[in-house]
Coordinates of C-alpha atoms and ligand atoms in Angstrom, one line a residue:
M20 CA -60.0 43.9 -19.2
E21 CA -58.2 43.6 -22.0
A22 CA -59.4 44.7 -25.6
I23 CA -58.2 43.5 -28.9
N24 CA -58.9 46.3 -30.3
D25 CA -58.3 44.6 -33.9
L26 CA -61.1 43.0 -34.5
Q27 CA -63.6 45.5 -33.3
G28 CA -66.0 46.1 -35.9
R29 CA -65.0 43.0 -38.0
D30 CA -66.8 40.2 -39.6
L31 CA -65.8 36.6 -39.0
L32 CA -67.2 34.2 -42.0
S33 CA -64.1 32.4 -41.6
I34 CA -62.3 31.2 -39.6
A35 CA -58.8 32.6 -41.2
D36 CA -60.8 35.4 -41.0
L37 CA -58.4 35.7 -37.8
N38 CA -54.5 35.0 -37.1
H39 CA -52.6 32.9 -35.0
Q40 CA -52.4 36.5 -32.3
E41 CA -56.1 36.7 -32.9
I42 CA -56.9 33.1 -31.6
D43 CA -54.9 33.5 -28.6
Q44 CA -56.3 36.6 -27.2
L45 CA -60.3 35.8 -28.0
L46 CA -59.2 32.3 -26.1
T47 CA -57.0 33.7 -23.4
L48 CA -59.8 35.5 -22.7
A49 CA -62.8 32.9 -23.3
A50 CA -60.8 31.3 -20.5
Q51 CA -60.5 34.5 -18.2
L52 CA -64.7 35.1 -18.8
K53 CA -65.1 30.9 -18.2
H54 CA -63.3 31.4 -15.0
K55 CA -64.8 34.5 -13.9
E56 CA -61.3 36.1 -13.6
I57 CA -63.4 39.4 -15.2
E58 CA -67.5 39.5 -15.5
P59 CA -67.4 42.4 -18.3
R60 CA -70.7 43.8 -19.0
C61 CA -72.1 45.1 -22.1
S62 CA -76.2 46.4 -23.0
K63 CA -75.4 45.9 -26.9
V64 CA -78.4 43.6 -29.2
L65 CA -77.3 40.7 -30.9
G66 CA -79.6 39.2 -33.9
L67 CA -79.8 35.7 -34.6
L68 CA -81.0 34.8 -38.5
F69 CA -80.8 30.7 -38.3
Y70 CA -81.8 28.7 -41.4
K71 CA -81.1 25.7 -39.9
A72 CA -81.7 24.0 -36.7
S73 CA -79.9 24.9 -33.8
T74 CA -79.9 24.0 -29.9
R75 CA -75.8 24.9 -28.4
T76 CA -75.1 27.8 -31.4
R77 CA -78.7 29.7 -30.3
V78 CA -78.6 29.1 -27.1
S79 CA -74.7 29.5 -26.1
F80 CA -75.4 32.7 -27.9
S81 CA -77.9 33.6 -26.3
V82 CA -77.2 33.2 -22.9
A83 CA -73.8 34.8 -23.8
M84 CA -75.9 38.0 -24.8
Y85 CA -77.9 37.2 -21.5
Q86 CA -74.8 36.9 -19.2
L87 CA -73.4 40.6 -20.2
G88 CA -76.2 41.7 -19.7
G89 CA -77.6 43.1 -23.3
Q90 CA -80.4 41.7 -25.4
V91 CA -80.8 38.7 -28.1
I92 CA -83.7 38.9 -31.3
D93 CA -84.6 35.6 -32.9
L94 CA -84.7 36.9 -36.2
N95 CA -86.4 33.6 -37.4
P96 CA -86.5 33.6 -40.6
S97 CA -90.1 31.8 -40.9
V98 CA -91.4 34.7 -39.5
T99 CA -89.0 37.7 -41.2
Q100 CA -89.5 38.9 -45.0
V101 CA -86.3 37.1 -45.6
G102 CA -87.8 34.2 -45.4
R103 CA -90.5 35.5 -47.9
G104 CA -87.6 36.7 -50.6
E105 CA -87.2 39.8 -49.5
P106 CA -83.4 41.1 -50.6
I107 CA -80.2 39.9 -48.4
A108 CA -79.2 43.6 -49.2
D109 CA -82.1 44.9 -48.6
T110 CA -82.8 43.4 -45.0
A111 CA -78.6 44.0 -43.7
R112 CA -79.2 47.4 -44.6
V113 CA -82.5 47.8 -42.5
L114 CA -81.4 45.3 -39.9
D115 CA -77.5 47.2 -39.2
R116 CA -80.1 50.3 -38.5
Y117 CA -81.6 48.1 -35.5
L118 CA -79.0 45.6 -34.1
D119 CA -75.2 45.6 -32.6
I120 CA -74.2 42.7 -33.5
L121 CA -75.8 39.4 -36.0
A122 CA -74.7 35.4 -36.2
I123 CA -76.1 34.2 -39.0
R124 CA -76.3 30.2 -39.5
T125 CA -77.4 29.2 -43.9
F126 CA -76.9 27.6 -46.2
K127 CA -74.4 29.2 -48.8
Q128 CA -71.3 31.1 -47.7
E129 CA -71.6 33.9 -50.2
D130 CA -75.1 34.5 -48.4
L131 CA -72.4 35.5 -44.9
E132 CA -70.0 37.6 -47.9
T133 CA -73.6 39.7 -48.7
F134 CA -75.0 40.6 -45.7
A135 CA -72.2 40.9 -44.4
H136 CA -71.1 43.3 -47.7
Y137 CA -73.7 45.3 -46.9
A138 CA -74.4 45.5 -43.5
N139 CA -71.7 47.9 -41.3
I140 CA -72.1 45.9 -38.3
P141 CA -70.4 42.8 -37.4
V142 CA -72.3 39.9 -39.1
I143 CA -71.1 35.9 -37.8
N144 CA -71.1 32.8 -39.3
A145 CA -72.5 30.8 -37.1
L146 CA -72.8 28.2 -39.4
S147 CA -72.3 27.7 -43.0
D148 CA -72.1 24.6 -46.0
L149 CA -68.5 25.7 -45.6
E150 CA -67.4 26.9 -42.7
H151 CA -68.3 26.0 -38.6
P152 CA -66.0 29.3 -37.2
C153 CA -67.9 29.8 -33.9
Q154 CA -67.3 25.7 -33.4
I155 CA -63.8 25.6 -34.0
L156 CA -62.7 28.2 -31.1
A157 CA -64.7 26.5 -28.5
D158 CA -62.3 22.8 -30.0
L159 CA -59.5 24.8 -29.7
L160 CA -60.1 26.4 -26.6
T161 CA -61.1 22.8 -24.9
I162 CA -57.8 21.7 -26.6
Q163 CA -55.4 24.4 -24.8
E164 CA -57.5 23.2 -21.3
C165 CA -56.2 20.0 -22.2
F166 CA -53.3 19.8 -23.4
G167 CA -51.9 23.3 -22.4
S168 CA -51.1 23.9 -25.2
F169 CA -51.2 23.6 -29.1
S170 CA -47.0 22.6 -29.3
G171 CA -46.4 19.4 -31.0
L172 CA -50.2 17.8 -31.3
T173 CA -51.7 16.7 -34.0
L174 CA -56.2 16.4 -34.5
T175 CA -57.2 13.8 -36.8
Y176 CA -60.3 14.5 -37.9
L177 CA -62.5 11.9 -39.6
G178 CA -65.4 11.3 -41.5
D179 CA -67.3 14.0 -44.5
G180 CA -65.1 16.2 -45.7
N181 CA -67.9 19.2 -44.3
N182 CA -67.8 22.7 -42.8
V183 CA -66.6 22.0 -39.6
A184 CA -63.8 19.6 -41.2
H185 CA -62.7 23.0 -43.9
S186 CA -63.1 25.3 -40.6
L187 CA -60.5 22.6 -38.2
L188 CA -58.3 22.1 -41.3
L189 CA -58.0 26.8 -41.2
A190 CA -57.5 26.5 -37.9
G191 CA -55.2 24.0 -37.5
A192 CA -52.8 25.8 -39.4
I193 CA -53.4 28.8 -38.1
A194 CA -52.7 27.9 -34.6
G195 CA -49.8 25.6 -34.9
I196 CA -51.2 22.0 -34.5
N197 CA -50.9 19.7 -37.6
V198 CA -54.3 18.1 -38.1
R199 CA -55.2 14.7 -40.5
L200 CA -58.6 14.4 -42.6
A201 CA -59.8 11.4 -43.4
T202 CA -62.8 10.7 -45.4
P203 CA -63.6 9.1 -47.5
A204 CA -62.1 9.8 -51.1
T205 CA -65.8 10.2 -52.4
H206 CA -66.4 13.5 -49.8
Q207 CA -63.1 14.4 -49.5
P208 CA -62.8 18.5 -48.2
D209 CA -63.0 21.6 -50.8
P210 CA -59.4 22.1 -52.4
A211 CA -59.4 25.2 -52.1
I212 CA -59.6 25.3 -48.1
V213 CA -57.4 22.6 -48.4
K214 CA -55.1 25.3 -51.0
Q215 CA -55.8 28.1 -48.1
A216 CA -54.7 26.0 -45.5
Q217 CA -51.4 25.0 -47.4
S218 CA -50.0 28.5 -47.4
L219 CA -51.0 29.5 -44.1
K220 CA -49.8 26.2 -42.3
H221 CA -46.3 26.5 -40.1
S222 CA -44.0 25.8 -42.1
N223 CA -42.8 22.2 -39.0
R224 CA -46.4 21.8 -39.2
E225 CA -48.2 18.7 -41.3
I226 CA -51.5 18.7 -43.3
T227 CA -52.7 15.4 -44.5
I228 CA -55.6 14.3 -46.8
T229 CA -56.2 10.7 -46.4
S230 CA -58.6 7.5 -47.4
D231 CA -56.8 5.6 -44.1
P232 CA -59.2 6.0 -41.3
L233 CA -55.9 3.7 -39.2
A234 CA -52.7 6.2 -40.6
A235 CA -55.1 9.0 -39.9
V236 CA -55.4 7.8 -36.0
K237 CA -51.8 6.9 -35.3
D238 CA -50.4 8.4 -32.6
A239 CA -52.2 11.7 -32.7
Q240 CA -53.6 13.8 -29.5
V241 CA -56.9 14.7 -30.9
I242 CA -59.7 12.4 -32.6
Y243 CA -62.7 14.6 -33.7
T244 CA -65.9 13.4 -35.9
D245 CA -68.8 14.7 -36.9
V246 CA -72.4 13.3 -38.5
W247 CA -71.6 11.9 -41.5
A248 CA -74.7 13.6 -43.0
S249 CA -75.0 17.5 -42.8
M250 CA -78.1 19.5 -42.7
G251 CA -79.7 20.0 -45.5
Q252 CA -78.2 16.5 -46.3
E253 CA -80.5 14.2 -45.0
A254 CA -81.7 12.0 -47.7
E255 CA -78.4 10.8 -48.5
S256 CA -78.0 9.4 -44.8
E257 CA -79.1 6.4 -45.9
A258 CA -76.7 6.1 -48.8
R259 CA -74.0 7.1 -46.8
I260 CA -74.4 4.9 -43.5
P261 CA -72.0 2.1 -45.6
I262 CA -69.0 4.6 -46.6
F263 CA -68.8 6.3 -43.3
A264 CA -68.5 3.5 -41.6
P265 CA -64.6 2.8 -41.8
Y266 CA -64.5 6.1 -40.4
Q267 CA -66.7 4.9 -37.5
I268 CA -64.9 6.5 -33.7
N269 CA -65.0 3.1 -32.1
A270 CA -62.6 1.8 -28.8
E271 CA -60.6 -1.0 -31.3
L272 CA -59.5 2.7 -33.5
L273 CA -58.8 4.7 -30.5
K274 CA -57.1 1.9 -29.5
Q275 CA -54.3 3.8 -32.4
A276 CA -54.3 7.4 -30.7
D277 CA -52.2 8.7 -28.3
S278 CA -52.6 6.8 -25.0
E279 CA -53.8 10.9 -23.9
A280 CA -55.7 11.1 -26.5
I281 CA -59.2 12.9 -26.1
V282 CA -62.3 12.5 -28.3
L283 CA -64.8 15.6 -29.7
H284 CA -67.3 16.2 -31.7
C285 CA -69.1 19.4 -32.1
L286 CA -72.5 17.9 -31.4
P287 CA -75.7 16.4 -32.1
A288 CA -74.0 13.0 -32.0
H289 CA -75.7 10.1 -34.2
R290 CA -74.1 6.7 -32.0
E291 CA -73.4 4.3 -33.9
E292 CA -73.0 5.5 -36.5
E293 CA -70.1 8.5 -36.6
I294 CA -68.8 7.6 -33.1
T295 CA -70.0 4.9 -30.7
T296 CA -71.6 5.0 -27.9
E297 CA -69.0 3.4 -25.8
V298 CA -66.8 6.1 -26.8
I299 CA -69.0 9.2 -26.8
E300 CA -69.8 8.9 -22.8
G301 CA -66.1 7.0 -22.5
K302 CA -62.7 8.2 -20.4
Q303 CA -61.4 9.8 -23.8
S304 CA -65.1 12.3 -24.1
R305 CA -64.2 16.0 -24.1
V306 CA -67.9 16.8 -25.6
W307 CA -69.6 18.4 -22.8
Q308 CA -66.9 20.1 -21.9
Q309 CA -67.0 21.0 -26.0
A310 CA -69.9 22.4 -26.4
E311 CA -70.3 24.4 -23.1
N312 CA -67.2 26.2 -24.5
R313 CA -68.9 26.8 -26.8
M314 CA -70.2 30.2 -24.5
H315 CA -67.6 31.4 -23.2
A316 CA -65.9 31.7 -26.7
Q317 CA -69.0 32.6 -28.4
K318 CA -68.8 35.5 -25.4
A319 CA -64.9 36.7 -26.0
L320 CA -66.2 37.2 -29.5
I321 CA -68.8 39.4 -29.1
L322 CA -67.1 41.5 -26.8
S323 CA -64.2 41.5 -28.3
L324 CA -65.6 42.7 -32.2
L325 CA -68.6 45.3 -30.2
D326 CA -66.9 49.0 -29.6
T327 CA -67.8 48.0 -25.6
Ligands
LIG15 N1 -72.2 21.6 -32.7 C1 -73.2 22.9 -32.8 O1 -72.8 23.4 -33.8 O2 -74.2 22.7 -33.0 P1 -75.9 23.3 -33.1 O3 -76.7 23.0 -33.9 O4 -77.3 22.1 -32.1 O5 -76.3 24.6 -32.6
LIG16 N1 -71.7 19.4 -40.3 C1 -72.8 19.0 -39.5 C2 -72.6 20.2 -37.9 C3 -73.3 20.8 -37.0 C4 -73.6 22.0 -35.8 C5 -73.8 20.5 -40.5 O1 -73.6 21.1 -41.0 O2 -75.1 19.8 -39.8

């Protein structure tokens, strides 16, 4: 296995913690693992500290670790002291002494940064309100599998300017994919992330932030959406439906895209809200391949961050 030496011991709090070459290397390793060209072993212990619900991330991290020969400890905050108010700084210094690597799903990005500051082991952002870098590694793997490379591709994301949108925007800038984000004017991405993406962008790539879903989808090769109300925003779910309705991925909208376009969704999906059943179950959908790739991409990430 070709180790990605530069990643050993590092944290992944943002997809922008990786440069173009590191992303390429991770995707190559993920593909080798997926196709069982290599079957490395790693007898290490991964902690999962998840303050929000999860199916894909929890299970794909767990299975990845088991397949590598390592162990997983589920540090459910409702039964660990950090959930009762033990300071993150204290928890981080203790977990650092037991675990080899820690994946955290939480609300505030600052909490992840505090964990990473106080723990020397690699800390992985398994989703925060700001970003979802592990998801985007799997998305890039899926896009690469479908198109062979990123060259000349345009990815259009429709919906909320949320964590997934932020990581896609940054990843597109780093990996060299044109990214168009179509969101309601009231739910645009964080301007600081847009500015960061602009600064990382290849000179000949485009970043477009618009409220026009039709223009955004036109001739794009990757059409992507996510839930309209993220975890923690459940109280706004009903009120958001009419605001986001024009951004639904449906067959009519999809006609505007490239005829070879694929449809991605990080899941869980709300059918007939952000995506129709017809589209998610249709021939352009790659959502199951995308979900499977979570495991392969995270296995590559674990191996690269750990000193195996
Ligand atoms: N896409 C994703 O992160 O799914 P889970 O919330 O099920 O982990
Ligand atoms: N934006 C969604 C992603 C779920 C995987 C959320 O944060 O709930």
